XYZ file of C-alpha atoms in Angstrom:
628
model
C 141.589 79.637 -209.848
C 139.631 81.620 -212.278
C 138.913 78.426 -214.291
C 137.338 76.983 -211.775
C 133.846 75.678 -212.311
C 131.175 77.667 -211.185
C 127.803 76.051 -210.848
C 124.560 76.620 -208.789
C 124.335 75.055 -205.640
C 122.145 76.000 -202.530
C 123.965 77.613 -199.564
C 124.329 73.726 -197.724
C 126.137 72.619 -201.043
C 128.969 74.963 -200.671
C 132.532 73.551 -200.324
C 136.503 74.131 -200.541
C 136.079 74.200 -203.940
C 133.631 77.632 -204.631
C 135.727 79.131 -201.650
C 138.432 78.369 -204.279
C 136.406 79.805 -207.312
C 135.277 83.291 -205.501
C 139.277 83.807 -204.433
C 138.028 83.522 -200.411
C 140.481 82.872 -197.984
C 140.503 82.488 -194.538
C 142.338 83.774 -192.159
C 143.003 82.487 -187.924
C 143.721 85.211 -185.512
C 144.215 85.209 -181.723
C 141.988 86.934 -179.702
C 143.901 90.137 -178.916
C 143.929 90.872 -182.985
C 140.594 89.532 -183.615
C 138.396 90.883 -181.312
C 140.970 94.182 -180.734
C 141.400 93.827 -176.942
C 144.280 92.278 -174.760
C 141.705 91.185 -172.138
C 138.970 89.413 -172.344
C 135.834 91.197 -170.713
C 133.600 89.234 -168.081
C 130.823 87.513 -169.703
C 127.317 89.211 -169.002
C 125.684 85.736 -167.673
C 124.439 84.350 -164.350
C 127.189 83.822 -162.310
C 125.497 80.077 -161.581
C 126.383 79.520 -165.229
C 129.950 80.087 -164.625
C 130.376 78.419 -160.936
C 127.952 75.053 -161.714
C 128.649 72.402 -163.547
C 125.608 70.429 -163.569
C 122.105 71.589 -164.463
C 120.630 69.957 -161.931
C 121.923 71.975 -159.235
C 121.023 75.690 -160.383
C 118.189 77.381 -159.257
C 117.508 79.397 -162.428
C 115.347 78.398 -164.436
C 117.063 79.750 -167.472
C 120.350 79.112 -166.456
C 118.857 75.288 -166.076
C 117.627 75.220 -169.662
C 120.616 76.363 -171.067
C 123.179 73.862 -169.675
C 120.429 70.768 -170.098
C 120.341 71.887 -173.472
C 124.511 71.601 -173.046
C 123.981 68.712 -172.455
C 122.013 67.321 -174.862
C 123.788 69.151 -177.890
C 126.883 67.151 -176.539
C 125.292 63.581 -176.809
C 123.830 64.046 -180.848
C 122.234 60.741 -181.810
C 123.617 59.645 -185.133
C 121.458 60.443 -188.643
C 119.313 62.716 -186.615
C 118.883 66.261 -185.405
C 121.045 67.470 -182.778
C 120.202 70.187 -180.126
C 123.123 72.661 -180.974
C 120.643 74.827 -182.588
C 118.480 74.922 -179.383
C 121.548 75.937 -177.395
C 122.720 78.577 -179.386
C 119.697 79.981 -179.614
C 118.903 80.019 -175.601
C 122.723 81.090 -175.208
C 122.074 83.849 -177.691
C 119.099 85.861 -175.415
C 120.850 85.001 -172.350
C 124.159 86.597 -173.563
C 122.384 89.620 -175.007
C 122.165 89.597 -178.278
C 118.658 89.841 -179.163
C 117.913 92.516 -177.134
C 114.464 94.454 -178.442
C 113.874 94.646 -181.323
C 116.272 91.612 -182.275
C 114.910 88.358 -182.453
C 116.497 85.103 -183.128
C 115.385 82.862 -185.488
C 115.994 79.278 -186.109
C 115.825 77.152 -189.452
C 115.271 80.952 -191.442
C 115.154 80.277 -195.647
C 116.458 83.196 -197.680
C 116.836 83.401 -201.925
C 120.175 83.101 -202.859
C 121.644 84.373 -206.361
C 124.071 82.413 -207.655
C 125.115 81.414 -211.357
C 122.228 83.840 -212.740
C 119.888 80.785 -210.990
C 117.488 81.348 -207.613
C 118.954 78.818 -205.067
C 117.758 78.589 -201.259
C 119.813 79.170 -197.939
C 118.693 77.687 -194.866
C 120.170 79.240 -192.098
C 120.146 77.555 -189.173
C 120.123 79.964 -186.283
C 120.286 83.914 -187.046
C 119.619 87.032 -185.293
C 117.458 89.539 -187.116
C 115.890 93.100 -187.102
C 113.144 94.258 -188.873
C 114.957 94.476 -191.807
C 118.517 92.889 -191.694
C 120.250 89.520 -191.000
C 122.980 90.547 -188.499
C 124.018 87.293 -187.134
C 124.726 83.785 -188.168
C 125.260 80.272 -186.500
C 126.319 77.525 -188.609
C 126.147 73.839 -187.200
C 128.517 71.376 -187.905
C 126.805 68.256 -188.700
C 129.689 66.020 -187.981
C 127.357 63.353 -187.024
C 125.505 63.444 -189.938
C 127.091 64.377 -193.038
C 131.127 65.256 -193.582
C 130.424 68.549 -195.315
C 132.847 71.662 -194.267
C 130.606 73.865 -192.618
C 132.830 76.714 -192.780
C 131.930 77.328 -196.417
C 128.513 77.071 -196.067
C 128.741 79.787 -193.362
C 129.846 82.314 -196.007
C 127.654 81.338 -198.588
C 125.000 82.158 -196.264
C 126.444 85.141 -195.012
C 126.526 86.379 -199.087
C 122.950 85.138 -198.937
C 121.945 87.286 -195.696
C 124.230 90.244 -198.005
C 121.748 90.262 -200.841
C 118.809 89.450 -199.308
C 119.448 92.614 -197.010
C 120.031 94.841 -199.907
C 117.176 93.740 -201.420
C 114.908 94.703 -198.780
C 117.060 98.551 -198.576
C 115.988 98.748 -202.474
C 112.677 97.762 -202.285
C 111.334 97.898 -198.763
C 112.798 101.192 -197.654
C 113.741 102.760 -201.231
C 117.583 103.512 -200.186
C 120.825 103.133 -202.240
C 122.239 99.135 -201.737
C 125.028 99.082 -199.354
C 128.478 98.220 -200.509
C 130.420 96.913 -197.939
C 129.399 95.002 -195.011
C 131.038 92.765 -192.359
C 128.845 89.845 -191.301
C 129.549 88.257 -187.885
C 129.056 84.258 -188.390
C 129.541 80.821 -185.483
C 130.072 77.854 -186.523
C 129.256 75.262 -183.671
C 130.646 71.970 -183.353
C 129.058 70.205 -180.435
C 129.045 73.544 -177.798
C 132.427 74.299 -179.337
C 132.534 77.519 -181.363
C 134.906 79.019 -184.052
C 134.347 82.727 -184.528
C 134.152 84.468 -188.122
C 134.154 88.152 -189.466
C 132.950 87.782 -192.845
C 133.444 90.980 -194.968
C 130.891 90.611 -198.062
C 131.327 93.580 -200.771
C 129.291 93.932 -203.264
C 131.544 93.010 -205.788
C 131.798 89.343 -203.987
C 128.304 89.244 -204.364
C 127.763 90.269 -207.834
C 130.497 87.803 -208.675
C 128.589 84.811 -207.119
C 125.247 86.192 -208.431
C 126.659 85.946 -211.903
C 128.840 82.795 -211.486
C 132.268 85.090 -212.229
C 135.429 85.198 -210.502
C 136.298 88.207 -208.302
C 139.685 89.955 -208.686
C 139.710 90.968 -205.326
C 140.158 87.903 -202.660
C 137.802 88.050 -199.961
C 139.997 87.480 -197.010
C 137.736 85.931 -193.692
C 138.901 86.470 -190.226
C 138.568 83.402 -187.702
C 139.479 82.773 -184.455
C 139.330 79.267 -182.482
C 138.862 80.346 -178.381
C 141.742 79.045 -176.246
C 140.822 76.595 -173.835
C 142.595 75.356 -171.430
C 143.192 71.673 -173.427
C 143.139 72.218 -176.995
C 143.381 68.557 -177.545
C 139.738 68.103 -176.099
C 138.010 70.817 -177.347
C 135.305 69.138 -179.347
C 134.846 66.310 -177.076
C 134.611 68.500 -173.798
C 133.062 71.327 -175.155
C 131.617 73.785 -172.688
C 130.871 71.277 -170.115
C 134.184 72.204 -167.969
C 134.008 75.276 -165.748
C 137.510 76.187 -167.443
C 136.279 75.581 -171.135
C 132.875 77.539 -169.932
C 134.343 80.415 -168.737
C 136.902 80.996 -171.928
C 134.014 80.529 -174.310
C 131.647 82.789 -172.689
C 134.136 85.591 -172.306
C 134.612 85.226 -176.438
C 131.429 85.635 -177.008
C 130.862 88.614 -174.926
C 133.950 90.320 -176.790
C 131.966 89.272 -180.077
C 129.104 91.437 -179.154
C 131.295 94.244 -178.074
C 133.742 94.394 -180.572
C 132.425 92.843 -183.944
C 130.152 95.221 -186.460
C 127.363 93.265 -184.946
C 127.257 95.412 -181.975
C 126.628 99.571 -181.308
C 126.648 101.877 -178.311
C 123.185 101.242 -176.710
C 120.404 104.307 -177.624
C 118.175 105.205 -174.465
C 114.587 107.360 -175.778
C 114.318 109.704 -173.350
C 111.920 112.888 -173.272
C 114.699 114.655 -175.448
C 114.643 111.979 -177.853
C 111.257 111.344 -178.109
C 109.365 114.307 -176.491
C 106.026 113.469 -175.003
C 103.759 115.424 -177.975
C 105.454 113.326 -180.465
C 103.736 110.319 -181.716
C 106.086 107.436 -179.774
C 105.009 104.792 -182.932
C 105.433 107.126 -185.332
C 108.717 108.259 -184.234
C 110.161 104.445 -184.140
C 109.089 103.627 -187.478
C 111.062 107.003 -188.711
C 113.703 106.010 -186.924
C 113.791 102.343 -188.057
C 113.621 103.248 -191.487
C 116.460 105.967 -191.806
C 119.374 104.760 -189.571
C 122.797 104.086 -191.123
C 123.863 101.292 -193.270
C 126.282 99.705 -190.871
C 124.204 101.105 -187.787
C 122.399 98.043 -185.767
C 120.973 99.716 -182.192
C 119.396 98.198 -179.054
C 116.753 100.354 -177.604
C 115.259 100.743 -174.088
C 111.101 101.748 -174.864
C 109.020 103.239 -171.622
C 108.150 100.991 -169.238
C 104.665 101.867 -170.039
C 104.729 101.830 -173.521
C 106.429 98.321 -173.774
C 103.043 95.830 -173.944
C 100.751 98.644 -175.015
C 102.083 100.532 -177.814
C 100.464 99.268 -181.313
C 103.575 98.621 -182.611
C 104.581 95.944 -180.067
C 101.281 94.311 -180.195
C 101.586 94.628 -183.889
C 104.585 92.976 -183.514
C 103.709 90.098 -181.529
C 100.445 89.242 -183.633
C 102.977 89.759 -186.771
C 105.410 87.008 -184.799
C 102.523 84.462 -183.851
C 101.140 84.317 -187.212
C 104.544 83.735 -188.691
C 105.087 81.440 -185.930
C 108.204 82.850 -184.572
C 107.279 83.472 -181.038
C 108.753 85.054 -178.156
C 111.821 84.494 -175.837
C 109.314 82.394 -173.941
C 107.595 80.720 -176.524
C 109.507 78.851 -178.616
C 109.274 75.359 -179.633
C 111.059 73.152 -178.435
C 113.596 71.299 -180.205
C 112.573 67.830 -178.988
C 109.535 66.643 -178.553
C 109.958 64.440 -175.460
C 110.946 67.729 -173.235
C 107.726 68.960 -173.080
C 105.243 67.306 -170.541
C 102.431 69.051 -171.166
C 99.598 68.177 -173.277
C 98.203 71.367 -173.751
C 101.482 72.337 -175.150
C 102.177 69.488 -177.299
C 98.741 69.979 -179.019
C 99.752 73.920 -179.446
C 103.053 72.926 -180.980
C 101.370 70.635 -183.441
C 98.899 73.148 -184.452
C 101.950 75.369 -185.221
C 103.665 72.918 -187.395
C 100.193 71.709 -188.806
C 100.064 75.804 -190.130
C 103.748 75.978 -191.487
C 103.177 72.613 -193.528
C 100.116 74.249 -194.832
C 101.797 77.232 -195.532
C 104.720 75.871 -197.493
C 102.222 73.650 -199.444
C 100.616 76.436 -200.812
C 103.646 77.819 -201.860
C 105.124 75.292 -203.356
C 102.266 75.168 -205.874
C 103.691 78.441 -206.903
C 104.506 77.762 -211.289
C 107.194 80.632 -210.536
C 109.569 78.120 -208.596
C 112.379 76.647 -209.869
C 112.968 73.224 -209.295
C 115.838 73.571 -206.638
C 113.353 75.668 -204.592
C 110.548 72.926 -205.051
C 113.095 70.312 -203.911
C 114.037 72.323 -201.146
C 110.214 73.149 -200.137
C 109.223 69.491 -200.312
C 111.970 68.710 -198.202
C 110.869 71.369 -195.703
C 107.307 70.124 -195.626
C 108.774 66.321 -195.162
C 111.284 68.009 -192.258
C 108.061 69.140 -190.389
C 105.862 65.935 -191.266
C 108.504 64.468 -189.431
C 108.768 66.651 -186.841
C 104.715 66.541 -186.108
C 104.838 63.089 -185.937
C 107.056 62.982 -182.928
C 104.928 65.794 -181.557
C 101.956 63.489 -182.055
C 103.866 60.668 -180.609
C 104.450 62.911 -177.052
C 100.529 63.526 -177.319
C 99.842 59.694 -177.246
C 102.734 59.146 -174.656
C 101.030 62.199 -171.991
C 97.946 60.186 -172.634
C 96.401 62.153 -175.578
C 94.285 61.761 -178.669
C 96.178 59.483 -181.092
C 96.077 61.246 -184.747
C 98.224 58.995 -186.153
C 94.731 56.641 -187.309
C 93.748 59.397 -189.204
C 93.340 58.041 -193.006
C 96.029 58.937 -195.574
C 97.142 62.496 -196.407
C 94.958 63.346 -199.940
C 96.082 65.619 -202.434
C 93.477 68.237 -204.096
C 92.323 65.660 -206.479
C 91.206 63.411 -203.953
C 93.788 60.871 -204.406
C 96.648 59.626 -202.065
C 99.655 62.148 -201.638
C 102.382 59.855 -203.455
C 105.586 58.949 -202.299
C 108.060 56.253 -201.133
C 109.429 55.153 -197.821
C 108.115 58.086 -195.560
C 109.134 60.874 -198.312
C 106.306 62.171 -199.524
C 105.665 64.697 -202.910
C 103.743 67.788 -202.842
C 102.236 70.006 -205.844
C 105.238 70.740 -208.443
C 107.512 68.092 -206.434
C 105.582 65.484 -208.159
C 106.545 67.073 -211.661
C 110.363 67.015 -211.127
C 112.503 65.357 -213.397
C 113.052 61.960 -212.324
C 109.960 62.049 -209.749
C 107.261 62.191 -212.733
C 108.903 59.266 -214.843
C 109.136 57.310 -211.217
C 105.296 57.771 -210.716
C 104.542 57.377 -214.145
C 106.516 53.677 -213.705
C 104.337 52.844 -210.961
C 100.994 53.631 -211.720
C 102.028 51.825 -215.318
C 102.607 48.341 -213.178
C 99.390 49.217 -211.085
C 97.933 49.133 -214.193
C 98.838 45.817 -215.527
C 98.320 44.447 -211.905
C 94.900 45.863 -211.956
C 94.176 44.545 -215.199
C 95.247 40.821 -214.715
C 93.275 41.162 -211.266
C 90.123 42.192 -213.616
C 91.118 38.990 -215.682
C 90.414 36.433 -212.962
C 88.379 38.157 -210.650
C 85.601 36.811 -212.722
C 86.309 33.240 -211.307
C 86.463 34.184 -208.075
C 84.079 34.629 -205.109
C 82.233 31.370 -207.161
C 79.301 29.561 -205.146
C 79.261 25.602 -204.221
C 77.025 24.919 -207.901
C 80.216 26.411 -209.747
C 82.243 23.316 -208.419
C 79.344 21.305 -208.754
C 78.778 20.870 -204.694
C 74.776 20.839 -205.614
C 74.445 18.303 -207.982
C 73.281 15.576 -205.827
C 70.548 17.875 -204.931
C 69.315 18.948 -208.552
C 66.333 16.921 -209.515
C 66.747 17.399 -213.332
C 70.398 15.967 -213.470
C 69.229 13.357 -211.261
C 66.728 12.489 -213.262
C 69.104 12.604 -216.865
C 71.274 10.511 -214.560
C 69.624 7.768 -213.686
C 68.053 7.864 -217.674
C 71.100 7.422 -218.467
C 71.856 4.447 -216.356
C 68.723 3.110 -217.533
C 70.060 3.130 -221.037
C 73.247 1.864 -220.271
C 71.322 -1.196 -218.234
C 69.378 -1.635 -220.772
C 72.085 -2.034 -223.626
C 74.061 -4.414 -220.950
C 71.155 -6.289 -220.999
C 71.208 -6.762 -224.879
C 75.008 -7.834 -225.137
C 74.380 -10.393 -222.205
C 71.393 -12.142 -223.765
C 72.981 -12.252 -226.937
C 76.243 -13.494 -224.966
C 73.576 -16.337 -223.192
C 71.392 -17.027 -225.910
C 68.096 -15.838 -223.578
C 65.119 -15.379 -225.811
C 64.488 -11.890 -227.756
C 61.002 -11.959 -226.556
C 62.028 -11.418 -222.722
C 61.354 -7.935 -221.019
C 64.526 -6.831 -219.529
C 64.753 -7.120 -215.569
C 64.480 -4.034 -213.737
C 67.363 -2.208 -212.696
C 68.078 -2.718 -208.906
C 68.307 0.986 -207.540
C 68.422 2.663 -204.080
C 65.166 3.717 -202.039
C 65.657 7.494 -202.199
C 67.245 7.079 -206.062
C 64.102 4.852 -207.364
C 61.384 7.308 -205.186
C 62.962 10.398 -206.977
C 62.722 8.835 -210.793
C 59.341 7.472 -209.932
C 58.089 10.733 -208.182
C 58.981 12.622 -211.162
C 57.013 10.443 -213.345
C 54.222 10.421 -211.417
C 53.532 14.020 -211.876
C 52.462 13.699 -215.184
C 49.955 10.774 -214.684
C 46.823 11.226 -212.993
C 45.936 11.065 -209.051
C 43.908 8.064 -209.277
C 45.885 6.020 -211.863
C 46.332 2.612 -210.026
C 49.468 -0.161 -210.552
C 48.901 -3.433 -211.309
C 49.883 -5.567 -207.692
C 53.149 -8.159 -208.236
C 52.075 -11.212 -208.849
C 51.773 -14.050 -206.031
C 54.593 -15.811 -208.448
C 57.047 -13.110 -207.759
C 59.249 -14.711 -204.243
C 62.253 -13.960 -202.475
C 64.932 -15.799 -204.082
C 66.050 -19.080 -201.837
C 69.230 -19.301 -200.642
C 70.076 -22.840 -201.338
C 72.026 -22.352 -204.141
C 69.118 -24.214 -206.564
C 68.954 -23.105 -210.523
C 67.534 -20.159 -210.672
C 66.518 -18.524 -213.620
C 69.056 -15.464 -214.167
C 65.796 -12.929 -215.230
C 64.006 -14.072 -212.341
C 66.004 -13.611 -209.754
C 66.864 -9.671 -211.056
C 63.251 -9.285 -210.496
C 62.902 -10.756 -207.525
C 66.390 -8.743 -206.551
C 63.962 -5.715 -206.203
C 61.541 -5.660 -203.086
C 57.764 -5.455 -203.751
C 56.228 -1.861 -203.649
C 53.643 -1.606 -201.076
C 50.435 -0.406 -202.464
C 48.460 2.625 -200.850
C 45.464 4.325 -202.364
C 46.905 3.534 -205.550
C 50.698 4.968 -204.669
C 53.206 3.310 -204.529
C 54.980 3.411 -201.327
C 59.115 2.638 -202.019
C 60.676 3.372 -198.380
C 62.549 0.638 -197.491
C 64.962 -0.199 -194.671
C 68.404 0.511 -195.396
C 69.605 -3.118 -194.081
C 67.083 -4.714 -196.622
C 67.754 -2.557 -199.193
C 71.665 -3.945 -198.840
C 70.830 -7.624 -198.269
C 68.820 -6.968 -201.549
C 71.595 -5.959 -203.478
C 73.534 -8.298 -202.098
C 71.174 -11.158 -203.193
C 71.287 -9.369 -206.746
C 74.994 -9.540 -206.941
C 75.575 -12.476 -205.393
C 72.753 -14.226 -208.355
C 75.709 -13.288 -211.094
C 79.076 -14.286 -209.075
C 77.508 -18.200 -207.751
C 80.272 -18.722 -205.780
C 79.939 -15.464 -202.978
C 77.490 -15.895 -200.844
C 75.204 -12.772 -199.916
C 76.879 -12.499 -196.208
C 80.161 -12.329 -198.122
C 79.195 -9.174 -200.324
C 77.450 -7.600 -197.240
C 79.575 -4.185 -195.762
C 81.342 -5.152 -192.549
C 79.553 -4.579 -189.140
C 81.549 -1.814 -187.301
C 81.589 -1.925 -183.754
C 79.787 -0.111 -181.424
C 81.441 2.685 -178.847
C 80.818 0.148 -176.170
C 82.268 -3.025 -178.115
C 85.474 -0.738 -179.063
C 85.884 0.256 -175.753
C 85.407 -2.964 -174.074
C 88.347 -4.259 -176.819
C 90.568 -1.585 -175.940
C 90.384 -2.388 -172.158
C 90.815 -5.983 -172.785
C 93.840 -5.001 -174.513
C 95.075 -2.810 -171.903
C 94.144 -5.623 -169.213
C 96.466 -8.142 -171.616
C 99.617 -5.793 -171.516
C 99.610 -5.195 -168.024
C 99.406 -9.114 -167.158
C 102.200 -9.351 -169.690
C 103.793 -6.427 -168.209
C 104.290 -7.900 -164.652
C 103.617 -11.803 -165.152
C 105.249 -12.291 -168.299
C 103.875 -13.769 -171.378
C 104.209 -17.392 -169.785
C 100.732 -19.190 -169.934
């Protein structure tokens, strides 16, 4: 086994395999050699606990929470977090353990030395003194991952080893201890499996330096014996039966494991009334034994005055630990109040902004920054279901705030829901992934910047205004005067007219002809007069006689009225068609001008008195037949 490989991975990475590599074994006992009794005591609980089944029916309040949250840590929704942590911890203060000045913690992270590399340890529910880690619960996450959790409970109980030594060393000044057994859970469902974990400190140098111990580390276990054995995950604590075993291990746990003492009372012997009371506990605190972990029973009096407990509890809320009675919950939905919701969101809002400071840290290696950015993503998770219970009791809704911004000013970047934060942006992998993306945001951008200039273009661009632009208008109809003029040419040539003849005038529209002629008008002066047509000039006759071609395009155009010397060229619209009708129907002799008139539509009336007569004729058909 010594040829194992050894590598660095974070307590939650731990499998058979480095159990294999640091010689551990383990080790099943029953309960008379593992917890050194041949009875098991009576548990120290409410006796409700033991003699109801359902929450619903106790009266305590305490005894409530802990079997709803029984109940809940039975029922885990897949992929997400289950409520085994909750219930250990309420299961923990109500069977003693943390009994001042214990506290139990949930979701603590600890250093862990391993391979000559700094790796991280969550653990996820302890119980803790001042100074050491005394207890551990590991969860099985059955019903999200298929990771052993038995060897993550010892590399977190080698964790809990150094970091305890390192706060003898450099906290309190005193000699590293060697040899320490550390109690450990680990939880499936409400079903536990106790562990005695003896860490040395040769097992931990070993792992700190990635070597292989000579001496095997042998771990005690022992599986409680319920009534079905077959059942024990799926039934769990629920049965009275299964209760009542289970509760009666872990009250021989506390009694008989290194995790529990003889209980010290302070009296006036102890502590004698001239002696400084805070004074006294901190000497005391800092100089009991290594393997010494006490309870102690402070003055009535002195219990919410002295400094130290108020110290204490201002020390707690700004970490955001909390009290027995203020903790947050593990769902969201539970709580109903929206008061509390927005204080449980405030707490989480300070531990993400704690852990982003941190994690801009340059001492870090990249495991912890992974780990740290996962953290911060855990509790951007877990504020937006808080923030989702504030909407649901009828609260503000902070989920339209704009996007998260990094110090820069710019958008915190990440991809579906995972965001980076500080150094997690620099990882390996993450920076070339960013650096990808804001590459093809750049082309995008750039192509955008290519044809942006022929967009948001106004109706001239398309040309929607010519008919409307008195210069092109007037080039226009230049031009057609040109082109007339040329036609002319080629058709007296073609005809054999004389040379000599002006050129008829080009039959034009009302509003076309008072445009060109408006134009020119502005150049010659106000009181220029025209010449009147001459008497000669008649409508042409419609009996189909010989009619000069040339004469009949001029008489094609109607006669200008003359007023004040301006000429006047509004004309009906139905004579200014007949006329061009006349001057078409002068070059095609055998179309009369009715035939090159437009059609006449019919009025609303006419089309509706057509569409009756219609209806009138189906009906008759309808019922009388066609017969006539």
């Amino acid at each position: 086994m010594a040829n194992l490989s050894r590598t660095a991975k974070s307590g939650d990475d731990w499998g058979r395999n480095e159990l294999l590599a640091y010689n551990i074994l383990i080790e099943y006992q029953d309960a008379s050699t593992f917890f050194a009794i041949d009875i098991l005591p009576p548990p120290s609980i409410a006796a409700e606990v033991l003699n109801t089944a359902a929450a619903e029916d106790m009266k305590d309040e305490e005894s409530y929470a802990l079997c709803r949250y029984m109940d809940i840590a039975m029922n885990p929704v897949p992929e997400q977090e289950s409520a085994v942590d909750d219930f250990a911890v309420e299961l923990l203060w109500m069977m003693g353990y943390a009994k001042r000045p214990r506290l139990v913690r949930s979701h603590m992270d600890i250093d862990f030395d391993i391979c000559g590399e700094d790796r991280r340890a969550q653990i996820d529910v302890c119980v803790v003194d001042d100074i050491h880690i005394l207890l551990l619960v590991q969860e099985n996450k059955h019903h999200m991952t298929q990771k052993d959790p038995v060897p993550q409970l010892i590399a977190k109980a080698i964790a809990a080893f150094q970091a305890n030594n390192t706060k003898r060393t450099h906290l309190l000044g005193q000699d590293p201890i060697t040899h320490k057994i550390i109690p450990g859970i680990v939880m499936t469902g409400t079903s536990p499996v106790f562990f005695k974990i003896p860490v040395t400190i040769e097992l931990a140098n070993s792992v700190s330096m990635g070597e292989y111990p000579p001496t095997p580390t042998v771990v005690r276990a022992h599986l409680p014996s319920v009534p079905r054995p077959a059942r024990r995950i799926s039934e769990g604590m629920i049965p009275l039966d299964n209760r009542a075993v289970i509760l009666a291990c872990y009250e021989a746990f506390k009694h008989r494991s290194h995790f529990q003492v003889n209980l010290i009372f302070l009296t006036s012997q102890a502590a004698p009334e001239t002696v400084n009371y805070t004074r006294w506990y901190m000497l005391y605190v800092l100089s009991y034994p290594q393997e010494l972990t006490f309870e102690f029973q402070a003055r009535n009096e002195e219990k919410a005055q002295s400094m130290l407990y108020r110290f204490r509890e201002a020390q707690a809320a700004e970490l955001g630990l909390g009290t027995r009675s203020d903790r947050r919950p593990k769902m969201a939905s539970t709580c109903k109040s929206l008061r509390e919701c927005e204080r449980w969101r405030g707490e989480i809002l300070r531990e993400i902004s704690r852990k982003v400071s941190k994690i801009q840290d340059a001492g870090l290696t990249d495991y912890e920054v992974r780990d740290l950015n996962d953290e911060i993503n855990k509790l951007m998770r877990e504020k937006r279901h808080w923030e989702n219970q504030i909407v649901a009791l009828g609260g503000a809704n902070y989920r339209r705030n704009v996007a998260m911004l990094d110090d820069d000013g710019k958008e915190v970047p990440g991809t579906k829901g995972y965001k980076y934060f500080g150094r997690a942006k620099d990882l390996p992998g993450v920076k070339e992934l960013f650096q990808s993306k804001k590459q093809e945001q750049d082309e995008e951008n750039q192509a955008q910047n290519y044809y942006k200039k022929f967009t948001n273009r106004g109706p001239s661009y398309f040309g929607d205004l010519d008919e409307t632009d008195e210069g092109l208008l007037t080039f226009e109809q230049r031009a057609e005067q040109d082109e007339w003029e040329d036609a002319y040419q080629h058709l007296r040539t073609a005809l054999g007219i004389p040379s000599d003849a002006p050129p008829p005038k080009m039959p034009r529209r009302a509003q076309n002809h008072g445009l060109l002629n408006s134009g020119t008008q502005k150049k010659s002066s106000p009181d220029s007069k025209r010449k009147s047509p001459d008497s000669d000039d008649t409508e042409l006759s419609s009996d189909g006689g010989d009619v000069d071609p040339k004469r009949a395009k001029k008489e094609a155009v109607p006669p200008p009225h003359q007023t004040n010397g301006d000429v006047e060229l509004a004309a009906p619209p139905e004579d200014t068609t007949l006329a061009h009708a006349r001057a078409t129907a002068a070059y095609i002799p055998f179309l009369t001008p009715e035939n090159l008139l437009p059609p006449k539509m019919p009025t609303r009336d006419e089309m509706e008195a057509f569409l009756l007569s219609l209806r009138k004729k189906a009906l008759v058909e309808e019922y009388f037949g066609n017969d006539e």
